[in-house]
CSV table of C-alpha atoms and ligand atoms in Angstrom, one decimal:
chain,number,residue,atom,x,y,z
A,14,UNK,CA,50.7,-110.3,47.6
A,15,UNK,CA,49.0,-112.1,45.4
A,16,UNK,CA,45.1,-111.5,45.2
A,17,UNK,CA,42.7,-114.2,44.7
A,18,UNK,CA,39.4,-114.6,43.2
A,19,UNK,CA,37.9,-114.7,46.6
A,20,UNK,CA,39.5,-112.0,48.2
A,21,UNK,CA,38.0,-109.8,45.2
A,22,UNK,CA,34.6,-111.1,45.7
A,23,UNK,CA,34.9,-110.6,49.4
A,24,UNK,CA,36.2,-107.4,48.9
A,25,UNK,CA,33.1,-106.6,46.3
A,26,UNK,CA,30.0,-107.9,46.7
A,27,UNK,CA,30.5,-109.5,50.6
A,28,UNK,CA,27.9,-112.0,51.3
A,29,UNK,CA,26.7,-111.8,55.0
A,30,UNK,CA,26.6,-115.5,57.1
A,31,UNK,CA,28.2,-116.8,53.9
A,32,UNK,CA,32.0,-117.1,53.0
A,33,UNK,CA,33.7,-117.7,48.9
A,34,UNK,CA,35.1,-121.0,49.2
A,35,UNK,CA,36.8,-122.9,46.3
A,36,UNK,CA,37.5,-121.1,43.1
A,37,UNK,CA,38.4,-122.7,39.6
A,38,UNK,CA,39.0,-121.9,36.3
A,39,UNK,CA,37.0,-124.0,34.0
A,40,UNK,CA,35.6,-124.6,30.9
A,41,UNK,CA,38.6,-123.6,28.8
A,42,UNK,CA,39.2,-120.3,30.2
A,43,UNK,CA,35.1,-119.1,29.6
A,44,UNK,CA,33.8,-120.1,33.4
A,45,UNK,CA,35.0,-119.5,37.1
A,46,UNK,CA,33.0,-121.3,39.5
A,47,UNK,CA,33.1,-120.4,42.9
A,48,UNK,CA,31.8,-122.6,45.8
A,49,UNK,CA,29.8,-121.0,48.6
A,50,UNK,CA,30.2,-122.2,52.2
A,51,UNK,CA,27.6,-121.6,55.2
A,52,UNK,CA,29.6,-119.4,57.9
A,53,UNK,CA,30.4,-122.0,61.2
A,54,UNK,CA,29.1,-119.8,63.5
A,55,UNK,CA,26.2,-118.8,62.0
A,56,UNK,CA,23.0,-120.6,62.1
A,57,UNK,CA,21.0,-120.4,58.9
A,58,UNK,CA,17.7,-117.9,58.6
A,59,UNK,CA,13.6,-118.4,56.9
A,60,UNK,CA,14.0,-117.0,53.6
A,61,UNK,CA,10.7,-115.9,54.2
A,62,UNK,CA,10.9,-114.1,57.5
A,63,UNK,CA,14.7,-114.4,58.0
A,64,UNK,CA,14.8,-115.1,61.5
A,65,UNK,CA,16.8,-117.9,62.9
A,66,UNK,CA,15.6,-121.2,62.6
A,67,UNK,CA,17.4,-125.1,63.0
A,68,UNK,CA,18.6,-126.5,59.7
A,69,UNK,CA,16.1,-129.8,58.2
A,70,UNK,CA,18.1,-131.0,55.9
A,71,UNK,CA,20.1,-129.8,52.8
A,72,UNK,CA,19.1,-129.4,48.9
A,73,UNK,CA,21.1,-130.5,46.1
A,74,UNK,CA,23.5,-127.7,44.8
A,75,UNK,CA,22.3,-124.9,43.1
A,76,UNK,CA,24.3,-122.6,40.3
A,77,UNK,CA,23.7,-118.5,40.2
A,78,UNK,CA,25.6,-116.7,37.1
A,79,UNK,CA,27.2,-113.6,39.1
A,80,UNK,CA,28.8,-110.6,37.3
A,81,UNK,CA,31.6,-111.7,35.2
A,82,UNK,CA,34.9,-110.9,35.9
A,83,UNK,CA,37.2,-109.7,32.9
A,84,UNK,CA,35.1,-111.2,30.6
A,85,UNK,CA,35.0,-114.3,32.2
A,86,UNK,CA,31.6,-115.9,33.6
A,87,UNK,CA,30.9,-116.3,37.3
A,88,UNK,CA,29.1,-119.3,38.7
A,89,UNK,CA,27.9,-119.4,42.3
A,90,UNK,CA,28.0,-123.0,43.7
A,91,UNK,CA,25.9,-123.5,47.0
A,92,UNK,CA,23.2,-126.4,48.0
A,93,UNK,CA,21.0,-124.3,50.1
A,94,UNK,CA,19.6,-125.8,53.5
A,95,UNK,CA,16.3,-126.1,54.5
A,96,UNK,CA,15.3,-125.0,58.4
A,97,UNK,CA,12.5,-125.3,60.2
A,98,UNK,CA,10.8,-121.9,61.0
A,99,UNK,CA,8.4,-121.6,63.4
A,100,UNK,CA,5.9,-119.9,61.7
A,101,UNK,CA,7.0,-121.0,58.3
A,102,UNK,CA,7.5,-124.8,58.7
A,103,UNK,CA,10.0,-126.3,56.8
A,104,UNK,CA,11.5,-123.8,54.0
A,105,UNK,CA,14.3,-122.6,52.3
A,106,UNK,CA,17.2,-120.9,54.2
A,107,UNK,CA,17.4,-117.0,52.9
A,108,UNK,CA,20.5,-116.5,51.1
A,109,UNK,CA,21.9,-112.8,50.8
A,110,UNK,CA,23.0,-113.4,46.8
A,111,UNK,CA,19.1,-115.3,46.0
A,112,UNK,CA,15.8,-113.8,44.8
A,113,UNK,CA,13.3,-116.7,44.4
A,114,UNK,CA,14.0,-119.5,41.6
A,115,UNK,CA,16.4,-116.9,40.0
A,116,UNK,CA,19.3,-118.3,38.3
A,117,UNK,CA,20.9,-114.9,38.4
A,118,UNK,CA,22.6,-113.6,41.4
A,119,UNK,CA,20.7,-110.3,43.0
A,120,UNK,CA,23.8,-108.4,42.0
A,121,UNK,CA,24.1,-109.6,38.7
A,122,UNK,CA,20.4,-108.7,38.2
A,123,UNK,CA,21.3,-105.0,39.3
A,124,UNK,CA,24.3,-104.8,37.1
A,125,UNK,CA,22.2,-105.5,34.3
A,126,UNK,CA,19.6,-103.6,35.3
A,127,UNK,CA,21.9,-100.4,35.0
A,128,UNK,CA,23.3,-101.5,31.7
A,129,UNK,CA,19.5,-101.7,30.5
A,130,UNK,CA,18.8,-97.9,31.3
A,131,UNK,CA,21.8,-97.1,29.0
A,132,UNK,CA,21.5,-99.9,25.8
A,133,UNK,CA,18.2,-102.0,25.0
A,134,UNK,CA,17.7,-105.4,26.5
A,135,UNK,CA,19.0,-107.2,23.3
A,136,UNK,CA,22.2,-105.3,23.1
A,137,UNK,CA,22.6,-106.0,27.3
A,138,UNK,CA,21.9,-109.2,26.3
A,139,UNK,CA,24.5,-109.8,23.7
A,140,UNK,CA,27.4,-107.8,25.2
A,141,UNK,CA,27.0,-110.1,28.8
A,142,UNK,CA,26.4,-112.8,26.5
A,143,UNK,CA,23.5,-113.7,28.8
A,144,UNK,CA,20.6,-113.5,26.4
A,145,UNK,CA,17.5,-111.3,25.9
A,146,UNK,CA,15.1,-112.9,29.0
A,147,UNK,CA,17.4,-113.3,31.5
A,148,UNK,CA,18.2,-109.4,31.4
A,149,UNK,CA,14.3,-108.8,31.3
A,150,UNK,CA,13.9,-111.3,34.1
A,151,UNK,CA,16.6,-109.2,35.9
A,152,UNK,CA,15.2,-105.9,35.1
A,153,UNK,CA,11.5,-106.9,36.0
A,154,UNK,CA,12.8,-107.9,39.5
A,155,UNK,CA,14.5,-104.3,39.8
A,156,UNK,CA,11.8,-102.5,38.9
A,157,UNK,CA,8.8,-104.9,40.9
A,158,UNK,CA,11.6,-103.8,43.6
A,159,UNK,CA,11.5,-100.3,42.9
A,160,UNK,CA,8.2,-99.8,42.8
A,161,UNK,CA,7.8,-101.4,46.1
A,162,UNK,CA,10.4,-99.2,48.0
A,163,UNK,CA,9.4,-96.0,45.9
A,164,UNK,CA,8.1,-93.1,47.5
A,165,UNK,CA,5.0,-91.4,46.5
A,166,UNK,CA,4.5,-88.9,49.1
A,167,UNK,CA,4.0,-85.0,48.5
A,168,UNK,CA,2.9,-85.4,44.8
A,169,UNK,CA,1.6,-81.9,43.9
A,170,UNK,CA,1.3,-82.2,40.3
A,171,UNK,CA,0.1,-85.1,38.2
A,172,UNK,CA,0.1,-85.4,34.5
A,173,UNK,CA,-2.1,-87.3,32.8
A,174,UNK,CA,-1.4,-88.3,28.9
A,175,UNK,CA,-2.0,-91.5,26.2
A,176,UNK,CA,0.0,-93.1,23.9
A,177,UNK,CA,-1.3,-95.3,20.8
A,178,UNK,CA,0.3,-98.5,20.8
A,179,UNK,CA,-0.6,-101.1,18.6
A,180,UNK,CA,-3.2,-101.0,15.6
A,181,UNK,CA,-6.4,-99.6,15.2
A,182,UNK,CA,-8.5,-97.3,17.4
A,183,UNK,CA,-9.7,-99.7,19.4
A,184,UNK,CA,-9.2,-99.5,23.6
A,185,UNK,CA,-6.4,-102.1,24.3
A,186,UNK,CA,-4.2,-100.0,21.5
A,187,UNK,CA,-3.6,-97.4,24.0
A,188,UNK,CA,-1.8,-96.8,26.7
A,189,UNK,CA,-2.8,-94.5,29.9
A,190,UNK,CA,0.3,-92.8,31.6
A,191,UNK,CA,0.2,-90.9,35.2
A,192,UNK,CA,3.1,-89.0,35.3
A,193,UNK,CA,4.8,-86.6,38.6
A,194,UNK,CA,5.0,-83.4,37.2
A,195,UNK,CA,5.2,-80.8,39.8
A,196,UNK,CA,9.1,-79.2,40.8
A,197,UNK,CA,10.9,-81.6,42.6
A,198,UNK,CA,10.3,-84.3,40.2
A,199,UNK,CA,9.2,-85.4,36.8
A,200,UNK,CA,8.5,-89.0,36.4
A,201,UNK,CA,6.5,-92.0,35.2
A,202,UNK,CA,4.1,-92.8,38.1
A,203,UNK,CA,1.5,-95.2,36.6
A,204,UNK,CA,1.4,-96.9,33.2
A,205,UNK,CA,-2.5,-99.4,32.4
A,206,UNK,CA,-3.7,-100.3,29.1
A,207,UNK,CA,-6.3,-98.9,27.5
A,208,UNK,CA,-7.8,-95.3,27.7
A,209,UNK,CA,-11.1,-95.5,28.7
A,210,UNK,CA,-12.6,-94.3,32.3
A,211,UNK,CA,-12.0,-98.0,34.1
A,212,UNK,CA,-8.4,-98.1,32.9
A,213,UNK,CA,-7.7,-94.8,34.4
A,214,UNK,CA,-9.6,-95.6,37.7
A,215,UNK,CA,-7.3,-98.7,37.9
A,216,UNK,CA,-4.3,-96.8,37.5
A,217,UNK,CA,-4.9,-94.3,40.3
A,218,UNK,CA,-6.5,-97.1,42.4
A,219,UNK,CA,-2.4,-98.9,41.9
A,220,UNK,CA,-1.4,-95.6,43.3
A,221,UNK,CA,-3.5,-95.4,46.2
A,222,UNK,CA,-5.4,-92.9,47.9
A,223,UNK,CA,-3.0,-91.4,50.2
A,224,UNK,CA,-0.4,-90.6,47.4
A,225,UNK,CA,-3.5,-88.8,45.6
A,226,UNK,CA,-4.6,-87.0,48.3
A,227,UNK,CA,-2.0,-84.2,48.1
A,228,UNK,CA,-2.5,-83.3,44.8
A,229,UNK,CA,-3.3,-80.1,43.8
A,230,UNK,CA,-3.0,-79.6,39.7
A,231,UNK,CA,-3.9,-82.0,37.1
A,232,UNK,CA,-3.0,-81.5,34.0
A,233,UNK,CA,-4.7,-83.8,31.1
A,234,UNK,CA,-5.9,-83.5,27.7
A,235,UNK,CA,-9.6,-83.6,26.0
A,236,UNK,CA,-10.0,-86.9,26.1
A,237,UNK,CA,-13.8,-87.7,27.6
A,238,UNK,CA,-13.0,-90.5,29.8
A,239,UNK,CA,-9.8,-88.5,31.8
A,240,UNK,CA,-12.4,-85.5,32.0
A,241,UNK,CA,-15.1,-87.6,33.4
A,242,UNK,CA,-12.6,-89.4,35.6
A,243,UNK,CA,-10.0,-86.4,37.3
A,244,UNK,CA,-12.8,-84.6,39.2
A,245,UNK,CA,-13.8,-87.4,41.2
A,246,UNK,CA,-10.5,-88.7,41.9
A,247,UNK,CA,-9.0,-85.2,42.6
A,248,UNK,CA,-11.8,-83.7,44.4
A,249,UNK,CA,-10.3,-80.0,45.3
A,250,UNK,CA,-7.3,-79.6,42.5
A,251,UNK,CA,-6.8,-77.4,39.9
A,252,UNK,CA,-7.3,-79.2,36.2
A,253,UNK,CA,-6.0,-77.9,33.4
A,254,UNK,CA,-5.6,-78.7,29.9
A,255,UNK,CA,-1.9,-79.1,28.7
A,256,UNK,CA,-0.4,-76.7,26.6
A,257,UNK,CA,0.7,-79.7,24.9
A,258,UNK,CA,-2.0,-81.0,23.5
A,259,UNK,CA,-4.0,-77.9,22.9
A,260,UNK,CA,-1.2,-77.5,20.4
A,261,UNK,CA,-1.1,-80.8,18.9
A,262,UNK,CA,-5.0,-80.2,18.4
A,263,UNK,CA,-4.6,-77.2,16.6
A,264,UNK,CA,-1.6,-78.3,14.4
A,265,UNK,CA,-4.0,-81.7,13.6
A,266,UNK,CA,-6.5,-78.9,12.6
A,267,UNK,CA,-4.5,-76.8,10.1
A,268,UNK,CA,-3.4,-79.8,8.4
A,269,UNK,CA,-6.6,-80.9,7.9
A,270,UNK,CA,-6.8,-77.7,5.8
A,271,UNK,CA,-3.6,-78.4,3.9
A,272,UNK,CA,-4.5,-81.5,2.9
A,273,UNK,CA,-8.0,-80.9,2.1
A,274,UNK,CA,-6.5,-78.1,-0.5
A,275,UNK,CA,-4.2,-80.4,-1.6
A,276,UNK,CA,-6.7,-82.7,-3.0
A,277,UNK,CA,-8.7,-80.0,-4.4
A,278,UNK,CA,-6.1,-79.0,-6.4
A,279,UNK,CA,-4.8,-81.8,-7.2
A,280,UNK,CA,-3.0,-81.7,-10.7
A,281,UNK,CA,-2.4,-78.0,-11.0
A,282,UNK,CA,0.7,-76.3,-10.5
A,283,UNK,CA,-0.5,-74.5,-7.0
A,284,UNK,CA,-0.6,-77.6,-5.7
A,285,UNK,CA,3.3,-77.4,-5.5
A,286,UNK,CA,3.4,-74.7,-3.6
A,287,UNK,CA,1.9,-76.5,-0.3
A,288,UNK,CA,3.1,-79.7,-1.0
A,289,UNK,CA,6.2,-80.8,0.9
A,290,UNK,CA,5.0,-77.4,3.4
A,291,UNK,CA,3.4,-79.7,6.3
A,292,UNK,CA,6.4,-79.1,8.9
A,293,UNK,CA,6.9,-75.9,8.0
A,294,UNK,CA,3.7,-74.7,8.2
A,295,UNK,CA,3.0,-76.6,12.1
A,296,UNK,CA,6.2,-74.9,13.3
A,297,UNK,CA,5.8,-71.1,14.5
A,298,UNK,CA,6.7,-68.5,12.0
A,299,UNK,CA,9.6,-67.1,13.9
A,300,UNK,CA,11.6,-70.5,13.9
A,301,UNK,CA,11.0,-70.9,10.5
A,302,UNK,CA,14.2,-69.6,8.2
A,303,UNK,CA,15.5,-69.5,4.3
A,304,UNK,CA,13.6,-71.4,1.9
A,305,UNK,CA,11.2,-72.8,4.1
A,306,UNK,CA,10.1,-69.0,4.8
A,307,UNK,CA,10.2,-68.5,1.3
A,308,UNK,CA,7.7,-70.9,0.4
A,309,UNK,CA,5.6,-70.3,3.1
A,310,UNK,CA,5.2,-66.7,2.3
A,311,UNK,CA,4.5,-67.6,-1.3
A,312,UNK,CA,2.0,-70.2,-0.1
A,313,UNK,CA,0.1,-67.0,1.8
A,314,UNK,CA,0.0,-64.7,-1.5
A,315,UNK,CA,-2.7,-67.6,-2.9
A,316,UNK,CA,-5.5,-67.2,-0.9
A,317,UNK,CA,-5.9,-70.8,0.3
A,318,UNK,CA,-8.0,-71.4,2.9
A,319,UNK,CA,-4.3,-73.3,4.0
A,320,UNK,CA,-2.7,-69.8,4.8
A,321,UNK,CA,-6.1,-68.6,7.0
A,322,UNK,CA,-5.7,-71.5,9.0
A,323,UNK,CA,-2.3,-70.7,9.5
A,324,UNK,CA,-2.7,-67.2,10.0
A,325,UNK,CA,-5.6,-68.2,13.2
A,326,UNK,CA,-2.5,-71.0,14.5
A,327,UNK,CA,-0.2,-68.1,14.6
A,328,UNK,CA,-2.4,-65.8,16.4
A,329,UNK,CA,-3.4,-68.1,19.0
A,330,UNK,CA,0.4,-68.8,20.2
A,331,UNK,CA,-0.5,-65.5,22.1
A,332,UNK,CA,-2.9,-67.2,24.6
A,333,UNK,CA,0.0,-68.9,26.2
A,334,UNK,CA,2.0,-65.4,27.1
A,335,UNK,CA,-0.9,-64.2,29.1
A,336,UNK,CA,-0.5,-63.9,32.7
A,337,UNK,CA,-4.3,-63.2,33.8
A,338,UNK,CA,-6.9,-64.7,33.8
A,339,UNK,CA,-9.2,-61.9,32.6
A,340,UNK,CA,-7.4,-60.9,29.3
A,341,UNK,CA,-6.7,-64.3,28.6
A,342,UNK,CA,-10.4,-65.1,28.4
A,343,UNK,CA,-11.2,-62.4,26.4
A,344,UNK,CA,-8.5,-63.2,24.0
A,345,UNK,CA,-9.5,-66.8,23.6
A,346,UNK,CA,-13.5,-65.7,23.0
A,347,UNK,CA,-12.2,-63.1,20.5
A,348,UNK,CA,-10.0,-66.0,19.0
A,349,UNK,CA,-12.9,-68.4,18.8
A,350,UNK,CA,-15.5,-66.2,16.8
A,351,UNK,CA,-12.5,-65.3,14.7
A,352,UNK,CA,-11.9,-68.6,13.5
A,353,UNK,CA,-15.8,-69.5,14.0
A,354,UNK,CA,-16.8,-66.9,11.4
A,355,UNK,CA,-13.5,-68.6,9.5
A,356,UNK,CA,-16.2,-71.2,7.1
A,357,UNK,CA,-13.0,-73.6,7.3
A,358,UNK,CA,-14.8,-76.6,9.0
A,359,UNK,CA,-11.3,-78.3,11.1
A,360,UNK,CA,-11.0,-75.0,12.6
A,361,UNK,CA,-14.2,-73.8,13.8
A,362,UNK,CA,-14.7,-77.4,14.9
A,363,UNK,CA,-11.0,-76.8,17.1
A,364,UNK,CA,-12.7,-73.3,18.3
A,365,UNK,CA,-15.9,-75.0,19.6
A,366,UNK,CA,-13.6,-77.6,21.7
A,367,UNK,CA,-11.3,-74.4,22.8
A,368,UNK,CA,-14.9,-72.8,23.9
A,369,UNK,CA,-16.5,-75.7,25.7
A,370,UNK,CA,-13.3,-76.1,27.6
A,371,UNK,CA,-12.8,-72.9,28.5
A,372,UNK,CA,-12.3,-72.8,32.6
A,373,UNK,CA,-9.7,-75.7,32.4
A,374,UNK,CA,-7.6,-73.1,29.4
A,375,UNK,CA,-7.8,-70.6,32.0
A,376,UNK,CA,-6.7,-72.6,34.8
A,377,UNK,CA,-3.7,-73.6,32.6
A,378,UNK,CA,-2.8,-69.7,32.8
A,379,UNK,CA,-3.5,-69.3,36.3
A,380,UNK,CA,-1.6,-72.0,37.4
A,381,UNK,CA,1.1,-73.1,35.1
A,382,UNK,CA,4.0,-71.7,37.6
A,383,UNK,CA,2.9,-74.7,40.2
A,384,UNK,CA,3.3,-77.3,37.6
A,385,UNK,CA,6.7,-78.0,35.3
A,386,UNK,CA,5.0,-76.9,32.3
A,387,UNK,CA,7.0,-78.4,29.6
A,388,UNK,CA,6.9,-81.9,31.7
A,389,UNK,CA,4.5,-83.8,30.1
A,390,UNK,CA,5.4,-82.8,26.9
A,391,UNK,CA,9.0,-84.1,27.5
A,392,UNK,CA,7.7,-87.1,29.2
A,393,UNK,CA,5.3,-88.0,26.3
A,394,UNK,CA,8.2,-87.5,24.0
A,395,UNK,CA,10.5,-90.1,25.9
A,396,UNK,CA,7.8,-92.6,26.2
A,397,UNK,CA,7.4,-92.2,22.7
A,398,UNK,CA,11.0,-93.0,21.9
A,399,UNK,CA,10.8,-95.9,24.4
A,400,UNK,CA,7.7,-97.2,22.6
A,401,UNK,CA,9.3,-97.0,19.4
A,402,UNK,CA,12.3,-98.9,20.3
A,403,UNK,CA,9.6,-101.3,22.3
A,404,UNK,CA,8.0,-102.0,18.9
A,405,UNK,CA,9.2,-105.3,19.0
A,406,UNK,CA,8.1,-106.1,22.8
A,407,UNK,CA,4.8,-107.8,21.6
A,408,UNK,CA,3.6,-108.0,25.0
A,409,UNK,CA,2.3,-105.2,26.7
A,410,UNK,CA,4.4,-106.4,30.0
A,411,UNK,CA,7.6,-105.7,28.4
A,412,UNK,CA,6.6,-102.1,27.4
A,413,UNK,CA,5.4,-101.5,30.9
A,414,UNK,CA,8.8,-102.8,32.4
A,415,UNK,CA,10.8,-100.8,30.6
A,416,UNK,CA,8.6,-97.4,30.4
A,417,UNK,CA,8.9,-97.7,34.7
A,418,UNK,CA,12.8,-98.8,34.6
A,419,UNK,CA,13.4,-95.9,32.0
A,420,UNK,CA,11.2,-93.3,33.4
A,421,UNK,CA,10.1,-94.2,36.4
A,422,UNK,CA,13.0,-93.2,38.5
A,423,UNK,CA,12.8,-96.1,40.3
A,424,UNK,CA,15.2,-96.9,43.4
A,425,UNK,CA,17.3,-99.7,42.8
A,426,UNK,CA,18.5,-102.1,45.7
A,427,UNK,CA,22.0,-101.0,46.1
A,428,UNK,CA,25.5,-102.5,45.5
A,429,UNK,CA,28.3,-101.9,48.0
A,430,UNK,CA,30.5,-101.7,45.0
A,431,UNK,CA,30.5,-99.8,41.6
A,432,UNK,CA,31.0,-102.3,39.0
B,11,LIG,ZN1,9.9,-117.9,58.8
């Protein structure tokens, strides 16, 4: 039996009250068109509230690009009716394949949306040969979609994190992100410009109060404005400061120190010894081998205030192993006099933030096994990489598309077929 263009479409993406009609081969081989046809039987339905209503009059025909078939474009041919709804007065029929003005087909719009979690909009773009915006069109309406029909219920750990993005220091080049981290998920949850208290009210505002309400562990980092913010959104959960960034704090501290010694010897042959030692010396000691261990070793035997600051980041990787409460607090006051009574300025500055956050450190101990420790660590780290390859996106829409359709974990509507 021979099988024809219709009988495939049909057979894939079946389009309820609506029948393939006419199929051709145009264009020199590049384009099949397709012509849609009304079902007899059916009367047509409100786009808006898609119940039954008696066709006005018709529209001139419309064209939707569909998924391609061996390579080969697929245009939808249809001229839509318009009915008269009772509520909605005279309108637009709904058609099953439509979303809106689209030009694409709601399939199509899936189809790329999947490719776009795999390969960056411009290489979707080029390998469907449909262009950079129309797969950004398609994946905004998937993810405006998904974040409609997402559920947010049961969040029992949030995670709340920035990102710099743009230039400068000022508020607009940062980026707040809410993220689930709690056991049975990890995800991006909110995404709002800017870091400062009104952007994060905004963010948890988008989420909504009963998707807050059964949270019980927030975990940010020092910055003022989530500090201020958390306890009045959260009223009742745990908050505690990420491992994370207590980490990147301290290595920001100790090379500080390295570079401060750097310059003061600049010229002189110790100045070899820590130069090129920056990775080295912010990883821990026990992951560092060969050469590398070699010249960090050296780099102790010279009595730079260098290998004191990282003799104080080494002992504080302790604090994290510490299962209560009570001998983790007297660790971390022992810790901060240590590096208080150090006279190297980054790090008793790092010690007096360790001391005035002291009851959110501890709550970190006391409750880490709620929370997916690592999660907002590995989440930063991924909306890093999608920031990086989003350094083209000028527009701050774009990023936040693609940091929800890449991290989000976003339903998507789905296709009765798997293309
Ligand atoms: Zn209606």
């Amino acid at each position: 039996m021979d099988v024809k263009i219709s009988t495939l479409l049909n057979a894939t993406q079946r389009l309820e009250g609506f029948v393939y009609e006419h199929t051709r081969l145009c264009g020199g081989g590049l384009r099949i068109e397709v012509e849609v046809r009304a079902h007899r039987q059916r009367a047509a339905r409100c786009s808006q509230c898609q119940c039954l209503a008696p066709g006005y009059d018709h529209l001139e025909v419309r064209e939707w690009l569909g998924i391609p078939l061996w390579g080969i474009d697929v245009w939808l041919r249809y001229a839509p009716r318009r009915v008269t709804c009772p509520t909605h007065g005279v309108i637009v029929e709904h058609m099953p394949w439509n979303e809106g003005k689209n030009t694409l087909t709601v399939s199509m719009m899936v189809f790329l949306a999947q490719w776009a979690r795999r390969l960056s909009i411009k290489e979707v773009g080029v390998v469907f040969r449909v262009g950079w915006h129309r797969v950004f069109q398609a994946v905004d309406w998937v993810v405006q979609w998904g974040l409609e029909h997402r559920t947010l219920a049961g969040l029992v750990g949030v995670g709340i994190d920035e990102l710099h993005w743009g230039k400068g220091q000022r508020n607009k080049a940062y980026v707040t992100l809410i993220y689930q981290v709690d056991k049975c998920q990890r995800r991006v949850l909110g995404i709002v410009r800017g870091h400062a208290q009104k952007d994060l009210r905004r963010g948890l505002r988008r989420l909504g109060p009963e998707a807050l309400a059964s949270v019980r562990y927030v975990c940010s980092d020092m910055w003022k404005a989530y500090l201020t913010v958390i306890p009045q959104w959260f009223r009742g959960a745990v908050h505690m400061i990420d491992r994370f960034h207590v980490t990147q704090l301290l290595n920001q501290a100790v090379d500080k120190v390295r570079r401060t010694d750097m310059a003061a010897m600049k010229g002189r042959p110790q100045a070899k010894r820590i130069k090129g030692l920056r990775w080295t010396i912010l990883r821990r000691f026990s992951r560092v081998r060969g050469r590398a261990r070699q010249a960090l070793t050296r780099m102790m035997s010279t009595r730079l205030a260098t290998g004191r600051a990282w003799q104080l980041k080494e002992a504080f990787l302790h604090f994290w192993s510490y299962r209560s409460t009570r001998c983790a607090r007297e660790f971390l006051r022992a810790w901060v006099s240590r590096a208080k009574r150090s006279r190297i300025g980054p790090m008793q500055k790092f010690a007096a933030t360790l001391q005035r956050h002291e009851p959110m450190l501890l709550n970190w101990i006391q409750a880490r096994d709620e929370i997916m420790t690592g999660a907002v660590e590995g989440l930063n780290n991924k909306c890093r990489v999608v920031t990086r390859r989003a350094y083209g996106y000028r527009s701050f829409a774009v990023l936040e598309v693609m940091l929800y359709h890449t991290l989000g974990k976003l339903p998507m509507p789905e296709l009765t077929h798997r293309f």
